[in-house]
PDB file of C-alpha atoms in Angstrom:
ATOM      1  CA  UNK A   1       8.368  17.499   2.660  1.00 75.00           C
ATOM      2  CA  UNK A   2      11.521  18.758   2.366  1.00 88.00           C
ATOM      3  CA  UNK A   3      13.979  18.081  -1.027  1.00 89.00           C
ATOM      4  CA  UNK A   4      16.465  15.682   0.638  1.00 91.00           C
ATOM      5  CA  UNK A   5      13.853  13.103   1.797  1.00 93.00           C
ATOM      6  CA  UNK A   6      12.140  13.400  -1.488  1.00 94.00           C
ATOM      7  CA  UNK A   7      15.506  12.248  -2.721  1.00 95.00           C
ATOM      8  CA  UNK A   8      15.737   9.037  -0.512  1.00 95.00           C
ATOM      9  CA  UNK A   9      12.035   8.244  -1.504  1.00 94.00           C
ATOM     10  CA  UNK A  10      12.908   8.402  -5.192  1.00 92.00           C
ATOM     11  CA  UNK A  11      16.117   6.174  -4.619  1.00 93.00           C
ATOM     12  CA  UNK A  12      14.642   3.700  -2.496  1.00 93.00           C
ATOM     13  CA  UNK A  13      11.084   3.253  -5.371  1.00 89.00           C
ATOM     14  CA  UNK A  14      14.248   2.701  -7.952  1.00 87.00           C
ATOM     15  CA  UNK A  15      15.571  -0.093  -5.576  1.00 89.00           C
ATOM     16  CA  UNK A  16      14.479  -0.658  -2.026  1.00 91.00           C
ATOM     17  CA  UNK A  17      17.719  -2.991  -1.067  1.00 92.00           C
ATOM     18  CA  UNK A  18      20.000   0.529  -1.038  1.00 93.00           C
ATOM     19  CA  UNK A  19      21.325   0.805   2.124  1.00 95.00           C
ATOM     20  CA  UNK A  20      21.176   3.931   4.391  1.00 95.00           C
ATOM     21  CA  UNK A  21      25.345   4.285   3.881  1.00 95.00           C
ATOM     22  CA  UNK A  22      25.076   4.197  -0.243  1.00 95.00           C
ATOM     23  CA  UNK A  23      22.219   6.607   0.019  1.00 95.00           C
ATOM     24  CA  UNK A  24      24.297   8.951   1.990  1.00 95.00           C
ATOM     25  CA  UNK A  25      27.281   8.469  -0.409  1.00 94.00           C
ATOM     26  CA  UNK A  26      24.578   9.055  -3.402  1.00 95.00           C
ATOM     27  CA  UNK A  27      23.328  12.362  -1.952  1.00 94.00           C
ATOM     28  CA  UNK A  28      26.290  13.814  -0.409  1.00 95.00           C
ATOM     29  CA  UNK A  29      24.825  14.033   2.985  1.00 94.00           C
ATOM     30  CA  UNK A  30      25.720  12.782   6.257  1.00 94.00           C
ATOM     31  CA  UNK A  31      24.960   8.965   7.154  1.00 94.00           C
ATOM     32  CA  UNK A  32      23.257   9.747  10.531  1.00 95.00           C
ATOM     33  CA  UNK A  33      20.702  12.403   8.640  1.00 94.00           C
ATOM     34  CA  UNK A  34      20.150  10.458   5.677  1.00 95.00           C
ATOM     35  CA  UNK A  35      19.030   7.280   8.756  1.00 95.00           C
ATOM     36  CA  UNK A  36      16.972   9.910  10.369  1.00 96.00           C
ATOM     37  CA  UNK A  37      15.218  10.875   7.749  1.00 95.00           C
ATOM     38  CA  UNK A  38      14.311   7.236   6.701  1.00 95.00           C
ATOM     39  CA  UNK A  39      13.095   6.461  10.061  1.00 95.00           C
ATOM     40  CA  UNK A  40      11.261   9.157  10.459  1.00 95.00           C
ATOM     41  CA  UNK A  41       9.102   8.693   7.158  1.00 95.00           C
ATOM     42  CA  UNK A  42       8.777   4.805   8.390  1.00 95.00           C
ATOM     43  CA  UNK A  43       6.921   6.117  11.509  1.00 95.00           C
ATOM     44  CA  UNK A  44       4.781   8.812   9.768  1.00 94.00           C
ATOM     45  CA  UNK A  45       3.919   5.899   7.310  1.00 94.00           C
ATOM     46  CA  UNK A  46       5.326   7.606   4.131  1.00 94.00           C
ATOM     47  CA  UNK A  47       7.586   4.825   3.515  1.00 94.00           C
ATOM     48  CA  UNK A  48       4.995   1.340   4.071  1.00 92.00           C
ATOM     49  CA  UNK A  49       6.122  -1.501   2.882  1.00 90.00           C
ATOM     50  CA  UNK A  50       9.650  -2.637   1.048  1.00 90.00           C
ATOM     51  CA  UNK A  51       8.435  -4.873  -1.559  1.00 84.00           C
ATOM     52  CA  UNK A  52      10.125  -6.854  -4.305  1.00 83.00           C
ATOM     53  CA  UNK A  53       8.546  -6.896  -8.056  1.00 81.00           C
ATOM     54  CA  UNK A  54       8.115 -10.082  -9.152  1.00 78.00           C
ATOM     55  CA  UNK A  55       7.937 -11.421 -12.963  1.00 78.00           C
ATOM     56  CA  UNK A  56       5.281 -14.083 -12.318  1.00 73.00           C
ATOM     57  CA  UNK A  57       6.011 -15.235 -15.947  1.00 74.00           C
ATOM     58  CA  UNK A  58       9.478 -16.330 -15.096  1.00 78.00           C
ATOM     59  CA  UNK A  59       8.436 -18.817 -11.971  1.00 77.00           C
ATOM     60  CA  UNK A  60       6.944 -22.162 -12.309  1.00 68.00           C
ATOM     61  CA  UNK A  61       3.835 -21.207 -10.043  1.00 70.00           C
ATOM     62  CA  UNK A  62       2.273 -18.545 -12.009  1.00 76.00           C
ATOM     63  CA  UNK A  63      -0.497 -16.172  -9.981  1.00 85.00           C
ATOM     64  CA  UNK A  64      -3.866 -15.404 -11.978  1.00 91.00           C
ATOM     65  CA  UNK A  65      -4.552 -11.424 -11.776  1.00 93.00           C
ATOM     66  CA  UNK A  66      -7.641  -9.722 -12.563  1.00 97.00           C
ATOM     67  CA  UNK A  67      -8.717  -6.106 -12.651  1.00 97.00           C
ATOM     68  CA  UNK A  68     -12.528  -5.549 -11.864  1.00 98.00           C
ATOM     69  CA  UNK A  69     -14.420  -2.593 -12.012  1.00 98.00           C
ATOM     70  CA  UNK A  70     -16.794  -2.506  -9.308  1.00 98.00           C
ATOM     71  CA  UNK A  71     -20.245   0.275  -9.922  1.00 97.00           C
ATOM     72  CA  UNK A  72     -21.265   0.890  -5.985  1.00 96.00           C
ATOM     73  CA  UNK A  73     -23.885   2.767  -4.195  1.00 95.00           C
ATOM     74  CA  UNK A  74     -22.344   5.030  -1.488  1.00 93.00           C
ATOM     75  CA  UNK A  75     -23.249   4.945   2.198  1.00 91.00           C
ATOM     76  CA  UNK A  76     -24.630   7.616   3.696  1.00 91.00           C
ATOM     77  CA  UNK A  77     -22.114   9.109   5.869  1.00 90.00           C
ATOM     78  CA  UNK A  78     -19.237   7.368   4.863  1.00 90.00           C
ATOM     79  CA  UNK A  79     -19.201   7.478   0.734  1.00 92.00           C
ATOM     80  CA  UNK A  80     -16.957   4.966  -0.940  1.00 96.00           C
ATOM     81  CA  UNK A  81     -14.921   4.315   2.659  1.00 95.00           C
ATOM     82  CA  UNK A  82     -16.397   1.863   3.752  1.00 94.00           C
ATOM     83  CA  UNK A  83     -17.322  -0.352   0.682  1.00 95.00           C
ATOM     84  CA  UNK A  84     -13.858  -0.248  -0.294  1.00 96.00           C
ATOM     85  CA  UNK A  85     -12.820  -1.340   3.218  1.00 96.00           C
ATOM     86  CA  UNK A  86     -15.094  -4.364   2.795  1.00 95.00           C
ATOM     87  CA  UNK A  87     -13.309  -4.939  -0.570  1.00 97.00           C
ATOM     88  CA  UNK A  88      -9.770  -4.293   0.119  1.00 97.00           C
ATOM     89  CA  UNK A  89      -9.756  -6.919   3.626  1.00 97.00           C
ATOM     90  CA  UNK A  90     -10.553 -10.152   1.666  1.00 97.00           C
ATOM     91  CA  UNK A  91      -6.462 -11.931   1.117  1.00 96.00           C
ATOM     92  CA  UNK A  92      -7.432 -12.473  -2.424  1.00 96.00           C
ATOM     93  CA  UNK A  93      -7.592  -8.404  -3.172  1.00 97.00           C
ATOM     94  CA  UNK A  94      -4.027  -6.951  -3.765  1.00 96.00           C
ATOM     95  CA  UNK A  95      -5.549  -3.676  -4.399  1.00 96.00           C
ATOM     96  CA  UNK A  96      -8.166  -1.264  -4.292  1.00 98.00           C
ATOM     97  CA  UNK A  97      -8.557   2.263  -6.267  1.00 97.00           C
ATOM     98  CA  UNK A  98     -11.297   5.025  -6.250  1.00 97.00           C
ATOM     99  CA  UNK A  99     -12.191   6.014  -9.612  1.00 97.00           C
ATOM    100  CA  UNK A 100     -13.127   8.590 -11.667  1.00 96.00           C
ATOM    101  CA  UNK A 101     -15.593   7.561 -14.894  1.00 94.00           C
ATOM    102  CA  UNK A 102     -17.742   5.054 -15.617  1.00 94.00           C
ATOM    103  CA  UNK A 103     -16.954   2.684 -12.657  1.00 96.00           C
ATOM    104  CA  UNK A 104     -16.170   3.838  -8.531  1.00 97.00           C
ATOM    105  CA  UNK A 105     -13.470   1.299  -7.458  1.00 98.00           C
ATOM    106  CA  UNK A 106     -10.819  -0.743  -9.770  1.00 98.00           C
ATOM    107  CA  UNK A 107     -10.274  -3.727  -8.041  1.00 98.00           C
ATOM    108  CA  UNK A 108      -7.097  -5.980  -8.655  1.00 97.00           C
ATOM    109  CA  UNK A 109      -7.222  -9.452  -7.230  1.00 97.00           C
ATOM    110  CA  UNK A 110      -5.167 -12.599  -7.646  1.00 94.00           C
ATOM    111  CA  UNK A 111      -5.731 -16.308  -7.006  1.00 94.00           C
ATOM    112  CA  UNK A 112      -4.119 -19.587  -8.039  1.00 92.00           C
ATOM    113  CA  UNK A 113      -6.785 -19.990 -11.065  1.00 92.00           C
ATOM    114  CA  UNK A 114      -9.672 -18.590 -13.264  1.00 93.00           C
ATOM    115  CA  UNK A 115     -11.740 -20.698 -11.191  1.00 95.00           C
ATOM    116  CA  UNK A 116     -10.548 -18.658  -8.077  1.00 95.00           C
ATOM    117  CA  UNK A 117     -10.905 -15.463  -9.049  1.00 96.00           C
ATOM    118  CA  UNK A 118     -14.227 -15.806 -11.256  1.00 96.00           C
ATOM    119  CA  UNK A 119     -15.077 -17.712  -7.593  1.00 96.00           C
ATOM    120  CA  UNK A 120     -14.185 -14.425  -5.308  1.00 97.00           C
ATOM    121  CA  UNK A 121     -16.414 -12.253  -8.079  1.00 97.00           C
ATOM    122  CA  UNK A 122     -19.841 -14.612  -7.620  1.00 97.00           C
ATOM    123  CA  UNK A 123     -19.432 -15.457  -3.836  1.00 97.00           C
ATOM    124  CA  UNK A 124     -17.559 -12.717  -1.862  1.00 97.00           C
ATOM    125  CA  UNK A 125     -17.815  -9.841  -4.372  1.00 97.00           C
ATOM    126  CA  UNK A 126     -20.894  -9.435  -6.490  1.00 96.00           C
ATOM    127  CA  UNK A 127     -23.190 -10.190  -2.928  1.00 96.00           C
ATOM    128  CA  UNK A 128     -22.047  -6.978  -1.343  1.00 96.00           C
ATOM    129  CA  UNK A 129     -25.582  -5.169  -1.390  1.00 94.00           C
ATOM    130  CA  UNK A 130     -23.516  -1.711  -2.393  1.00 95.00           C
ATOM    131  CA  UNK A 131     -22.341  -3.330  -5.412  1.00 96.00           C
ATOM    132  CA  UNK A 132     -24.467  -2.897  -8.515  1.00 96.00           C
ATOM    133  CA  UNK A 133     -22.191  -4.349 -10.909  1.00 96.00           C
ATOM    134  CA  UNK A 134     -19.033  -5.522 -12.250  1.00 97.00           C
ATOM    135  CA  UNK A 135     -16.735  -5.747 -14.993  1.00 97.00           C
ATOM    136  CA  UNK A 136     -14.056  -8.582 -15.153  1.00 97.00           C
ATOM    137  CA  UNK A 137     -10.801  -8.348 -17.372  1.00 97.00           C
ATOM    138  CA  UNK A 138      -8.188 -11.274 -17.021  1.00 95.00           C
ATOM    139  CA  UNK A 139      -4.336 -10.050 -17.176  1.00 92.00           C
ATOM    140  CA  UNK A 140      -2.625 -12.101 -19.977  1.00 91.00           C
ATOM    141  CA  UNK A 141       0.840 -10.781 -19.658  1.00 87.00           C
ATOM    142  CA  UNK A 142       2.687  -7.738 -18.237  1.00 86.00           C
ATOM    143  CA  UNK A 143       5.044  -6.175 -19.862  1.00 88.00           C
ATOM    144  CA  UNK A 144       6.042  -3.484 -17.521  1.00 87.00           C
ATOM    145  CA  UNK A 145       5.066  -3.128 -13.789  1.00 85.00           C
ATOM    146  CA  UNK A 146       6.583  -0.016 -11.532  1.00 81.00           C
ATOM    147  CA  UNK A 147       9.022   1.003 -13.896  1.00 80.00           C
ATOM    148  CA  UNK A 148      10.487  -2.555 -14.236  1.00 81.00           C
ATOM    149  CA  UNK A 149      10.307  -4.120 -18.374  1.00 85.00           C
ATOM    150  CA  UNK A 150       9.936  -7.618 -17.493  1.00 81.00           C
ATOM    151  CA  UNK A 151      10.857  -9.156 -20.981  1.00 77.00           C
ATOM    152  CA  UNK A 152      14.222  -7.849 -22.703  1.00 72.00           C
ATOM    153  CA  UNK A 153      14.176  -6.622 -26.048  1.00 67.00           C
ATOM    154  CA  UNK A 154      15.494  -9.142 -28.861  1.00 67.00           C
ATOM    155  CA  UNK A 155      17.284  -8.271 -31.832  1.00 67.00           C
ATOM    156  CA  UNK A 156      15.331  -9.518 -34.590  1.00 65.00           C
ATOM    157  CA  UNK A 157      18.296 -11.408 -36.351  1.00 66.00           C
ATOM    158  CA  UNK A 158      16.113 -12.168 -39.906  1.00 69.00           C
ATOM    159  CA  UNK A 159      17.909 -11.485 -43.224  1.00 72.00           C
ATOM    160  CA  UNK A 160      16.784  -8.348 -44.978  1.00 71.00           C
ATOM    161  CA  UNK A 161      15.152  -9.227 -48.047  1.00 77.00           C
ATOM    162  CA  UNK A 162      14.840  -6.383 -50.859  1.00 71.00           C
ATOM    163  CA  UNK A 163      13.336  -6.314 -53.985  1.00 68.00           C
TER     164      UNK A 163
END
């Protein structure tokens, strides 16, 4: 991949609202080019989605997220591929990693309550004949997601007490 798209990937991660025309300005490069290049990396799949981070903390309907690490038994012929497909199709799994270590997929997934998500581990999950065994840990609070510090920094504002 050539430096100039790199560019344009690294501008939109840092904010994907930029339009084509600021990116242009940003790089020094005509508009039509920089539009091109964009397009091109939306059909080759390079660029996926455009997504917006959200601070769950801040809104009144807060989401429950878990991280589970899942201990499978490859299939023949197909390894991890299509376990993880199994996994990653349920709407209640946001996403799915292969691993390195103790455990073969890290599996976040987010529901409305405990309930839900300690639900999707015993009924949907845990079943899965592949699946020897998992490990369940609860997210309490994020503090930064994608590059984005979700709570600002306050000064402390105590007196100073010396001896």
């Amino acid at each position: 991949m050539d430096g100039r798209k790199m560019k344009i990937l690294e501008l939109l991660k840092e904010d994907a609202r930029r339009s084509a025309d600021l990116i242009a300005t940003m790089l020094d490069e005509p508009l039509e080019e920089v539009k091109q290049a964009i397009a091109e990396m939306e059909q080759d799949h390079i660029i996926v989605k455009y997504a917006t981070v959200v601070n769950w903390s801040k809104v009144e309907d807060e989401k429950v997220t878990a991280l589970i690490e899942v201990q499978i038994t490859p299939e023949r012929g197909r390894g991890f591929e299509g376990i993880a497909e199994r996994i990653y199709l349920y709407p209640e799994v946001k996403s799915v990693y292969l691993m390195s270590g103790a455990y073969d997929l890290l599996v976040e997934v987010q529901g409305n309550t405990l309930k839900d998500v300690a639900s999707f581990v015993s009924n949907k999950l845990s079943p899965i004949d592949a699946v020897l065994s998992t490990k369940t840990f609860f997210i309490l609070k994020k503090y930064k997601q994608d590059g984005i510090i979700f709570e600002e920094h306050e000064d402390d504002h105590r007196l100073l007490v010396s001896p």
